[in-house]
Amino acid sequence: MLAARPSSPLDALWQTSVVVWVLLAGEGLAAILALAPSGDGNRWIHFGVGSLAIQWILLTTLGSLYVLRRPISAWRPASVAYVALILLVLSTWLVFGLSTWLLADLWPMDRVERLRWLGRLTALALTVGALGLAAFQNHWRTRQLAVRVAQSELEALQARIRPHFLFNTLNTGAALVHQRPEEAERLLLDLSDLFRAALAGPREISLADELSLVRRYLEIEGLRFGDRLRVTWSLPEALPAIAVPALSVQPLVENAIRHGVEPAASGGDVSVEVVEADGVVQITVGNTLPATPVRPTAGHQVGLSSVRARVQAMTQGRGSVETQAKDGRYTAILRLPMP
């Protein structure tokens, strides 16, 4: 069983929107410095030079954080903030040192003037860095609160799904207990495994464990529908070593049976396929559509919404759940990026 992967404040730094805003903030700082009353000469030149220097400082700082992301990813957010501030100051010194060396002929300075400029730039870097860290801390806290709210919503969705599944299974068990007691016992054991996974709360498990739960669920429904339920598996020899939200594939299979097999007098076919390609694992659950269209129920939408929300939360928006009905067949496709 796989543990959930912890999130780090550094994860937000690699998002495109954050990088763009950092670069725009650098341009804004360059504009402020160019328009300062103490500035002399051509302000466009001041802006261009300041913009070039600031962007190099910011990109060097972000690049250093990216290189150090693995050793510091487990640190407390406050410690990561101090490291980022230190890297910002070091990047400022590095860019200033290279500038004075490469432009020694165009920008001659004695030792005292060089130290004065270094002190000014250090104070500016500390001030801007402190303001940036304060803004980023607020962003991180807001993001954590949003994750907690989303987690609460997911738990509420799961709570609405479990009673429906429990009632259906108990009804099946009640029908079997006198006529086929051995199968009723097996049903209760499978139900125990499924609810042990469900009641453990939102977490991640391996794909192999999730498909094992799906098999138990299909065994339960097989006792209920008999020959009316026809299941086809298409799995690779070795399942991808990837984590999935617990009970994420099972609701898709439950929907396939509920809306594709149960309404049809002759039953229907359900297929489960796993394919890995181009760094993406695709899990496809399909079912034949009954001849008479069945209007989707609220339970169908709740289960699908829960799976979609949990997949997006686990993969930070990189995973997806899509559905389509075509050529008399309904399919649900779950895509997860490989770690």
mmCIF file of C-alpha atoms in Angstrom:
data_model
loop_
_atom_site.group_PDB
_atom_site.id
_atom_site.type_symbol
_atom_site.label_atom_id
_atom_site.label_comp_id
_atom_site.label_asym_id
_atom_site.label_seq_id
_atom_site.Cartn_x
_atom_site.Cartn_y
_atom_site.Cartn_z
ATOM 1 C CA MET A 1 0.000 0.000 0.000
ATOM 2 C CA LEU A 2 1.369 3.416 -0.941
ATOM 3 C CA ALA A 3 1.352 6.406 1.349
ATOM 4 C CA ALA A 4 0.095 9.740 0.201
ATOM 5 C CA ARG A 5 2.771 12.000 -1.165
ATOM 6 C CA PRO A 6 3.316 15.135 0.926
ATOM 7 C CA SER A 7 2.966 18.494 -0.727
ATOM 8 C CA SER A 8 5.622 21.200 -0.372
ATOM 9 C CA PRO A 9 5.534 24.995 -0.767
ATOM 10 C CA LEU A 10 8.171 24.563 -3.476
ATOM 11 C CA ASP A 11 5.635 22.770 -5.682
ATOM 12 C CA ALA A 12 3.821 26.050 -6.300
ATOM 13 C CA LEU A 13 6.993 27.754 -7.581
ATOM 14 C CA TRP A 14 7.130 25.594 -10.705
ATOM 15 C CA GLN A 15 3.653 26.576 -11.876
ATOM 16 C CA THR A 16 3.645 28.726 -15.003
ATOM 17 C CA SER A 17 1.425 31.393 -13.451
ATOM 18 C CA VAL A 18 3.780 31.842 -10.480
ATOM 19 C CA VAL A 19 6.875 32.160 -12.699
ATOM 20 C CA VAL A 20 5.106 34.734 -14.904
ATOM 21 C CA TRP A 21 4.049 36.790 -11.892
ATOM 22 C CA VAL A 22 7.596 36.697 -10.486
ATOM 23 C CA LEU A 23 9.001 38.002 -13.774
ATOM 24 C CA LEU A 24 6.314 40.706 -13.995
ATOM 25 C CA ALA A 25 7.077 41.751 -10.425
ATOM 26 C CA GLY A 26 10.733 42.066 -11.440
ATOM 27 C CA GLU A 27 9.762 44.324 -14.339
ATOM 28 C CA GLY A 28 7.687 46.437 -11.955
ATOM 29 C CA LEU A 29 10.642 46.819 -9.592
ATOM 30 C CA ALA A 30 12.881 47.843 -12.489
ATOM 31 C CA ALA A 31 10.327 50.466 -13.528
ATOM 32 C CA ILE A 32 10.154 51.878 -9.980
ATOM 33 C CA LEU A 33 13.944 52.135 -9.754
ATOM 34 C CA ALA A 34 14.116 53.823 -13.174
ATOM 35 C CA LEU A 35 11.493 56.412 -12.171
ATOM 36 C CA ALA A 36 13.065 57.147 -8.783
ATOM 37 C CA PRO A 37 13.672 60.909 -8.273
ATOM 38 C CA SER A 38 17.361 60.344 -7.529
ATOM 39 C CA GLY A 39 17.939 58.744 -10.915
ATOM 40 C CA ASP A 40 19.835 60.720 -13.550
ATOM 41 C CA GLY A 41 20.480 60.182 -17.239
ATOM 42 C CA ASN A 42 18.228 58.306 -19.655
ATOM 43 C CA ARG A 43 15.530 56.511 -17.664
ATOM 44 C CA TRP A 44 14.955 53.971 -20.456
ATOM 45 C CA ILE A 45 18.572 52.896 -20.149
ATOM 46 C CA HIS A 46 18.165 52.652 -16.373
ATOM 47 C CA PHE A 47 15.046 50.552 -16.872
ATOM 48 C CA GLY A 48 16.731 48.227 -19.381
ATOM 49 C CA VAL A 49 19.818 47.661 -17.243
ATOM 50 C CA GLY A 50 17.756 47.245 -14.081
ATOM 51 C CA SER A 51 15.348 44.852 -15.788
ATOM 52 C CA LEU A 52 18.187 42.701 -17.105
ATOM 53 C CA ALA A 53 19.894 42.523 -13.717
ATOM 54 C CA ILE A 54 16.701 41.837 -11.761
ATOM 55 C CA GLN A 55 15.534 39.090 -14.115
ATOM 56 C CA TRP A 56 18.914 37.380 -13.898
ATOM 57 C CA ILE A 57 18.756 37.553 -10.097
ATOM 58 C CA LEU A 58 15.234 36.131 -9.991
ATOM 59 C CA LEU A 59 15.931 33.355 -12.499
ATOM 60 C CA THR A 60 19.154 32.416 -10.698
ATOM 61 C CA THR A 61 17.255 32.213 -7.404
ATOM 62 C CA LEU A 62 14.470 30.079 -8.894
ATOM 63 C CA GLY A 63 17.015 27.850 -10.615
ATOM 64 C CA SER A 64 18.929 27.351 -7.360
ATOM 65 C CA LEU A 65 15.726 26.436 -5.538
ATOM 66 C CA TYR A 66 14.895 23.938 -8.290
ATOM 67 C CA VAL A 67 18.332 22.315 -7.983
ATOM 68 C CA LEU A 68 17.934 22.076 -4.193
ATOM 69 C CA ARG A 69 14.280 21.002 -4.314
ATOM 70 C CA ARG A 70 14.891 17.387 -3.279
ATOM 71 C CA PRO A 71 16.987 17.925 -0.113
ATOM 72 C CA ILE A 72 14.813 20.797 1.164
ATOM 73 C CA SER A 73 11.387 19.524 0.080
ATOM 74 C CA ALA A 74 10.833 17.869 3.481
ATOM 75 C CA TRP A 75 11.813 20.990 5.448
ATOM 76 C CA ARG A 76 9.326 23.183 7.265
ATOM 77 C CA PRO A 77 7.922 26.058 5.150
ATOM 78 C CA ALA A 78 9.635 28.630 7.402
ATOM 79 C CA SER A 79 13.034 26.994 6.821
ATOM 80 C CA VAL A 80 12.436 26.890 3.058
ATOM 81 C CA ALA A 81 11.576 30.619 3.183
ATOM 82 C CA TYR A 82 14.883 31.443 4.875
ATOM 83 C CA VAL A 83 16.769 29.383 2.286
ATOM 84 C CA ALA A 84 14.982 31.255 -0.514
ATOM 85 C CA LEU A 85 15.892 34.610 1.053
ATOM 86 C CA ILE A 86 19.544 33.599 1.421
ATOM 87 C CA LEU A 87 19.642 32.397 -2.201
ATOM 88 C CA LEU A 88 18.140 35.713 -3.340
ATOM 89 C CA VAL A 89 20.906 37.660 -1.587
ATOM 90 C CA LEU A 90 23.613 35.332 -2.928
ATOM 91 C CA SER A 91 22.200 35.661 -6.442
ATOM 92 C CA THR A 92 22.269 39.452 -6.078
ATOM 93 C CA TRP A 93 25.921 39.351 -5.075
ATOM 94 C CA LEU A 94 26.737 36.972 -7.930
ATOM 95 C CA VAL A 95 25.036 39.103 -10.605
ATOM 96 C CA PHE A 96 26.582 42.299 -9.208
ATOM 97 C CA GLY A 97 30.041 40.742 -9.093
ATOM 98 C CA LEU A 98 29.814 39.480 -12.659
ATOM 99 C CA SER A 99 28.469 42.830 -13.850
ATOM 100 C CA THR A 100 31.305 44.834 -12.287
ATOM 101 C CA TRP A 101 33.838 42.397 -13.729
ATOM 102 C CA LEU A 102 32.439 42.218 -17.252
ATOM 103 C CA LEU A 103 31.623 45.952 -17.443
ATOM 104 C CA ALA A 104 34.735 47.212 -15.663
ATOM 105 C CA ASP A 105 35.622 49.503 -18.590
ATOM 106 C CA LEU A 106 32.101 50.942 -18.950
ATOM 107 C CA TRP A 107 31.350 51.121 -15.221
ATOM 108 C CA PRO A 108 34.573 51.969 -13.355
ATOM 109 C CA MET A 109 34.289 51.926 -9.541
ATOM 110 C CA ASP A 110 36.752 52.064 -6.695
ATOM 111 C CA ARG A 111 36.564 49.738 -3.689
ATOM 112 C CA VAL A 112 34.519 52.141 -1.524
ATOM 113 C CA GLU A 113 31.923 52.795 -4.217
ATOM 114 C CA ARG A 114 31.670 49.077 -5.000
ATOM 115 C CA LEU A 115 30.993 48.284 -1.321
ATOM 116 C CA ARG A 116 28.421 51.092 -1.172
ATOM 117 C CA TRP A 117 26.563 49.678 -4.180
ATOM 118 C CA LEU A 118 26.777 46.169 -2.744
ATOM 119 C CA GLY A 119 25.247 47.360 0.526
ATOM 120 C CA ARG A 120 22.405 49.124 -1.275
ATOM 121 C CA LEU A 121 21.615 46.111 -3.431
ATOM 122 C CA THR A 122 21.744 43.778 -0.428
ATOM 123 C CA ALA A 123 19.291 45.952 1.495
ATOM 124 C CA LEU A 124 17.044 46.128 -1.564
ATOM 125 C CA ALA A 125 17.187 42.334 -2.016
ATOM 126 C CA LEU A 126 16.327 41.739 1.657
ATOM 127 C CA THR A 127 13.416 44.194 1.522
ATOM 128 C CA VAL A 128 11.960 42.823 -1.712
ATOM 129 C CA GLY A 129 12.601 39.258 -0.582
ATOM 130 C CA ALA A 130 10.800 39.799 2.717
ATOM 131 C CA LEU A 131 7.785 41.298 0.925
ATOM 132 C CA GLY A 132 7.779 38.457 -1.585
ATOM 133 C CA LEU A 133 7.981 35.824 1.143
ATOM 134 C CA ALA A 134 5.080 37.448 2.993
ATOM 135 C CA ALA A 135 2.976 37.359 -0.177
ATOM 136 C CA PHE A 136 3.984 33.767 -0.898
ATOM 137 C CA GLN A 137 3.190 32.718 2.677
ATOM 138 C CA ASN A 138 -0.324 34.109 2.290
ATOM 139 C CA HIS A 139 -0.649 32.275 -1.039
ATOM 140 C CA TRP A 140 0.482 29.006 0.528
ATOM 141 C CA ARG A 141 -1.914 29.345 3.468
ATOM 142 C CA THR A 142 -4.793 30.073 1.098
ATOM 143 C CA ARG A 143 -3.871 27.037 -0.974
ATOM 144 C CA GLN A 144 -3.757 24.802 2.116
ATOM 145 C CA LEU A 145 -7.166 26.039 3.229
ATOM 146 C CA ALA A 146 -8.546 25.347 -0.259
ATOM 147 C CA VAL A 147 -7.153 21.785 -0.115
ATOM 148 C CA ARG A 148 -8.780 21.227 3.270
ATOM 149 C CA VAL A 149 -12.112 22.515 2.000
ATOM 150 C CA ALA A 150 -11.862 20.263 -1.054
ATOM 151 C CA GLN A 151 -10.977 17.309 1.180
ATOM 152 C CA SER A 152 -14.067 17.938 3.321
ATOM 153 C CA GLU A 153 -16.233 18.058 0.196
ATOM 154 C CA LEU A 154 -14.739 14.773 -1.020
ATOM 155 C CA GLU A 155 -15.455 13.096 2.304
ATOM 156 C CA ALA A 156 -19.052 14.309 2.103
ATOM 157 C CA LEU A 157 -19.345 12.898 -1.415
ATOM 158 C CA GLN A 158 -18.001 9.533 -0.277
ATOM 159 C CA ALA A 159 -20.436 9.486 2.626
ATOM 160 C CA ARG A 160 -23.293 9.834 0.123
ATOM 161 C CA ILE A 161 -21.988 6.964 -2.040
ATOM 162 C CA ARG A 162 -21.453 4.314 0.669
ATOM 163 C CA PRO A 163 -25.080 3.839 1.827
ATOM 164 C CA HIS A 164 -26.271 3.065 -1.722
ATOM 165 C CA PHE A 165 -23.544 0.477 -2.217
ATOM 166 C CA LEU A 166 -24.165 -1.042 1.223
ATOM 167 C CA PHE A 167 -27.924 -1.392 0.727
ATOM 168 C CA ASN A 168 -27.524 -3.068 -2.676
ATOM 169 C CA THR A 169 -24.998 -5.554 -1.320
ATOM 170 C CA LEU A 170 -26.998 -6.409 1.795
ATOM 171 C CA ASN A 171 -30.074 -7.028 -0.350
ATOM 172 C CA THR A 172 -28.044 -9.419 -2.482
ATOM 173 C CA GLY A 173 -26.738 -11.167 0.635
ATOM 174 C CA ALA A 174 -30.242 -11.510 2.058
ATOM 175 C CA ALA A 175 -31.391 -13.170 -1.160
ATOM 176 C CA LEU A 176 -28.496 -15.671 -1.043
ATOM 177 C CA VAL A 177 -28.327 -16.516 2.647
ATOM 178 C CA HIS A 178 -30.922 -19.345 2.507
ATOM 179 C CA GLN A 179 -30.431 -20.662 -1.027
ATOM 180 C CA ARG A 180 -26.645 -20.379 -1.363
ATOM 181 C CA PRO A 181 -25.092 -19.807 2.092
ATOM 182 C CA GLU A 182 -21.489 -20.399 0.899
ATOM 183 C CA GLU A 183 -21.794 -17.656 -1.670
ATOM 184 C CA ALA A 184 -23.444 -15.382 0.885
ATOM 185 C CA GLU A 185 -20.435 -15.897 3.173
ATOM 186 C CA ARG A 186 -18.057 -15.020 0.335
ATOM 187 C CA LEU A 187 -20.129 -11.928 -0.407
ATOM 188 C CA LEU A 188 -19.816 -10.727 3.201
ATOM 189 C CA LEU A 189 -16.049 -11.272 3.153
ATOM 190 C CA ASP A 190 -15.706 -9.272 -0.049
ATOM 191 C CA LEU A 191 -17.959 -6.578 1.422
ATOM 192 C CA SER A 192 -15.733 -6.435 4.489
ATOM 193 C CA ASP A 193 -12.647 -5.808 2.335
ATOM 194 C CA LEU A 194 -14.407 -3.085 0.339
ATOM 195 C CA PHE A 195 -15.679 -1.225 3.366
ATOM 196 C CA ARG A 196 -12.348 -1.509 5.136
ATOM 197 C CA ALA A 197 -10.919 0.454 2.193
ATOM 198 C CA ALA A 198 -13.852 2.893 2.108
ATOM 199 C CA LEU A 199 -13.915 3.657 5.842
ATOM 200 C CA ALA A 200 -10.160 4.266 5.938
ATOM 201 C CA GLY A 201 -10.918 7.701 4.483
ATOM 202 C CA PRO A 202 -9.451 9.559 1.488
ATOM 203 C CA ARG A 203 -5.980 8.193 0.719
ATOM 204 C CA GLU A 204 -3.928 6.641 -2.015
ATOM 205 C CA ILE A 205 -3.348 2.969 -2.714
ATOM 206 C CA SER A 206 -1.496 1.127 -5.455
ATOM 207 C CA LEU A 207 -3.257 0.436 -8.739
ATOM 208 C CA ALA A 208 -2.895 -3.310 -8.070
ATOM 209 C CA ASP A 209 -4.730 -2.961 -4.732
ATOM 210 C CA GLU A 210 -7.469 -0.850 -6.328
ATOM 211 C CA LEU A 211 -8.052 -3.439 -9.062
ATOM 212 C CA SER A 212 -8.143 -6.149 -6.390
ATOM 213 C CA LEU A 213 -10.997 -4.231 -4.727
ATOM 214 C CA VAL A 214 -12.701 -3.968 -8.126
ATOM 215 C CA ARG A 215 -12.497 -7.757 -8.521
ATOM 216 C CA ARG A 216 -14.125 -8.216 -5.121
ATOM 217 C CA TYR A 217 -16.884 -5.818 -6.093
ATOM 218 C CA LEU A 218 -17.459 -7.682 -9.373
ATOM 219 C CA GLU A 219 -17.630 -10.971 -7.476
ATOM 220 C CA ILE A 220 -20.409 -9.480 -5.339
ATOM 221 C CA GLU A 221 -22.315 -8.243 -8.377
ATOM 222 C CA GLY A 222 -21.651 -11.536 -10.167
ATOM 223 C CA LEU A 223 -23.572 -13.311 -7.413
ATOM 224 C CA ARG A 224 -26.396 -10.855 -7.901
ATOM 225 C CA PHE A 225 -26.679 -10.888 -11.714
ATOM 226 C CA GLY A 226 -25.272 -14.295 -12.589
ATOM 227 C CA ASP A 227 -24.894 -14.784 -16.360
ATOM 228 C CA ARG A 228 -26.368 -11.355 -17.039
ATOM 229 C CA LEU A 229 -23.037 -9.791 -16.056
ATOM 230 C CA ARG A 230 -20.180 -10.472 -18.475
ATOM 231 C CA VAL A 231 -16.798 -8.994 -17.523
ATOM 232 C CA THR A 232 -13.728 -8.614 -19.744
ATOM 233 C CA TRP A 233 -10.307 -7.704 -18.317
ATOM 234 C CA SER A 234 -7.451 -6.306 -20.415
ATOM 235 C CA LEU A 235 -4.401 -5.755 -18.218
ATOM 236 C CA PRO A 236 -0.658 -5.645 -18.925
ATOM 237 C CA GLU A 237 1.536 -8.433 -17.563
ATOM 238 C CA ALA A 238 2.980 -6.031 -14.994
ATOM 239 C CA LEU A 239 0.690 -3.312 -13.681
ATOM 240 C CA PRO A 240 2.199 0.192 -13.577
ATOM 241 C CA ALA A 241 3.632 1.078 -10.163
ATOM 242 C CA ILE A 242 1.369 4.062 -9.639
ATOM 243 C CA ALA A 243 -0.856 5.280 -6.821
ATOM 244 C CA VAL A 244 -4.554 5.983 -7.299
ATOM 245 C CA PRO A 245 -7.192 7.372 -4.928
ATOM 246 C CA ALA A 246 -8.766 4.537 -2.966
ATOM 247 C CA LEU A 247 -12.060 3.398 -4.521
ATOM 248 C CA SER A 248 -11.616 5.485 -7.657
ATOM 249 C CA VAL A 249 -12.004 2.734 -10.281
ATOM 250 C CA GLN A 250 -14.685 0.838 -8.341
ATOM 251 C CA PRO A 251 -17.334 3.607 -8.661
ATOM 252 C CA LEU A 252 -16.774 3.653 -12.426
ATOM 253 C CA VAL A 253 -17.416 -0.101 -12.565
ATOM 254 C CA GLU A 254 -20.449 0.340 -10.297
ATOM 255 C CA ASN A 255 -21.871 2.934 -12.698
ATOM 256 C CA ALA A 256 -21.251 0.600 -15.640
ATOM 257 C CA ILE A 257 -23.262 -2.166 -13.965
ATOM 258 C CA ARG A 258 -25.954 0.099 -12.624
ATOM 259 C CA HIS A 259 -26.652 1.880 -15.909
ATOM 260 C CA GLY A 260 -25.547 -0.711 -18.473
ATOM 261 C CA VAL A 261 -26.285 -4.159 -17.012
ATOM 262 C CA GLU A 262 -29.053 -3.735 -14.451
ATOM 263 C CA PRO A 263 -31.668 -2.072 -16.732
ATOM 264 C CA ALA A 264 -31.292 -4.665 -19.543
ATOM 265 C CA ALA A 265 -33.205 -7.932 -19.254
ATOM 266 C CA SER A 266 -30.372 -9.762 -21.008
ATOM 267 C CA GLY A 267 -27.693 -8.024 -18.965
ATOM 268 C CA GLY A 268 -24.626 -6.481 -20.539
ATOM 269 C CA ASP A 269 -20.876 -6.465 -20.970
ATOM 270 C CA VAL A 270 -18.437 -4.590 -18.716
ATOM 271 C CA SER A 271 -14.781 -4.140 -19.642
ATOM 272 C CA VAL A 272 -11.804 -2.936 -17.610
ATOM 273 C CA GLU A 273 -8.638 -1.992 -19.510
ATOM 274 C CA VAL A 274 -5.299 -0.582 -18.302
ATOM 275 C CA VAL A 275 -2.808 0.912 -20.774
ATOM 276 C CA GLU A 276 0.431 2.813 -20.162
ATOM 277 C CA ALA A 277 1.831 5.086 -22.873
ATOM 278 C CA ASP A 278 3.843 8.324 -23.030
ATOM 279 C CA GLY A 279 4.096 8.627 -19.260
ATOM 280 C CA VAL A 280 0.332 8.348 -18.730
ATOM 281 C CA VAL A 281 -1.640 5.430 -17.290
ATOM 282 C CA GLN A 282 -5.114 5.144 -18.815
ATOM 283 C CA ILE A 283 -7.795 3.097 -17.071
ATOM 284 C CA THR A 284 -10.885 2.568 -19.221
ATOM 285 C CA VAL A 285 -14.156 1.160 -17.908
ATOM 286 C CA GLY A 286 -16.798 0.470 -20.559
ATOM 287 C CA ASN A 287 -20.246 -1.033 -20.734
ATOM 288 C CA THR A 288 -22.855 -1.756 -23.377
ATOM 289 C CA LEU A 289 -25.800 0.627 -23.405
ATOM 290 C CA PRO A 290 -29.284 -0.827 -22.921
ATOM 291 C CA ALA A 291 -31.655 -0.670 -25.877
ATOM 292 C CA THR A 292 -33.948 1.674 -23.926
ATOM 293 C CA PRO A 293 -32.054 4.775 -22.750
ATOM 294 C CA VAL A 294 -31.907 5.169 -18.985
ATOM 295 C CA ARG A 295 -31.901 8.607 -17.448
ATOM 296 C CA PRO A 296 -28.791 9.098 -15.220
ATOM 297 C CA THR A 297 -29.599 9.245 -11.525
ATOM 298 C CA ALA A 298 -28.127 11.538 -8.886
ATOM 299 C CA GLY A 299 -26.054 8.658 -7.546
ATOM 300 C CA HIS A 300 -24.331 8.320 -10.923
ATOM 301 C CA GLN A 301 -23.326 11.990 -10.898
ATOM 302 C CA VAL A 302 -22.158 11.922 -7.266
ATOM 303 C CA GLY A 303 -19.897 8.925 -7.834
ATOM 304 C CA LEU A 304 -18.373 10.348 -10.999
ATOM 305 C CA SER A 305 -17.895 13.773 -9.402
ATOM 306 C CA SER A 306 -16.158 12.214 -6.402
ATOM 307 C CA VAL A 307 -13.712 10.261 -8.581
ATOM 308 C CA ARG A 308 -12.976 13.276 -10.779
ATOM 309 C CA ALA A 309 -12.389 15.582 -7.798
ATOM 310 C CA ARG A 310 -10.125 13.110 -5.992
ATOM 311 C CA VAL A 311 -8.049 12.413 -9.107
ATOM 312 C CA GLN A 312 -7.554 16.129 -9.769
ATOM 313 C CA ALA A 313 -6.667 16.769 -6.125
ATOM 314 C CA MET A 314 -4.134 13.918 -6.041
ATOM 315 C CA THR A 315 -2.457 14.908 -9.327
ATOM 316 C CA GLN A 316 -2.781 18.684 -8.856
ATOM 317 C CA GLY A 317 -4.909 18.979 -11.961
ATOM 318 C CA ARG A 318 -2.758 16.805 -14.247
ATOM 319 C CA GLY A 319 -5.084 13.782 -14.075
ATOM 320 C CA SER A 320 -8.559 13.592 -15.560
ATOM 321 C CA VAL A 321 -11.745 11.541 -15.786
ATOM 322 C CA GLU A 322 -13.682 11.710 -19.048
ATOM 323 C CA THR A 323 -16.840 9.944 -20.194
ATOM 324 C CA GLN A 324 -18.367 9.369 -23.605
ATOM 325 C CA ALA A 325 -21.179 7.413 -25.223
ATOM 326 C CA LYS A 326 -20.517 6.184 -28.739
ATOM 327 C CA ASP A 327 -21.608 3.290 -30.979
ATOM 328 C CA GLY A 328 -23.848 1.767 -28.324
ATOM 329 C CA ARG A 329 -21.156 1.778 -25.662
ATOM 330 C CA TYR A 330 -20.491 4.017 -22.661
ATOM 331 C CA THR A 331 -16.905 4.481 -21.462
ATOM 332 C CA ALA A 332 -15.258 6.229 -18.536
ATOM 333 C CA ILE A 333 -11.566 6.994 -19.009
ATOM 334 C CA LEU A 334 -9.350 7.755 -16.018
ATOM 335 C CA ARG A 335 -5.905 9.190 -16.853
ATOM 336 C CA LEU A 336 -3.064 9.515 -14.338
ATOM 337 C CA PRO A 337 0.479 10.812 -14.971
ATOM 338 C CA MET A 338 3.329 8.503 -14.050
ATOM 339 C CA PRO A 339 5.410 9.788 -11.108
#
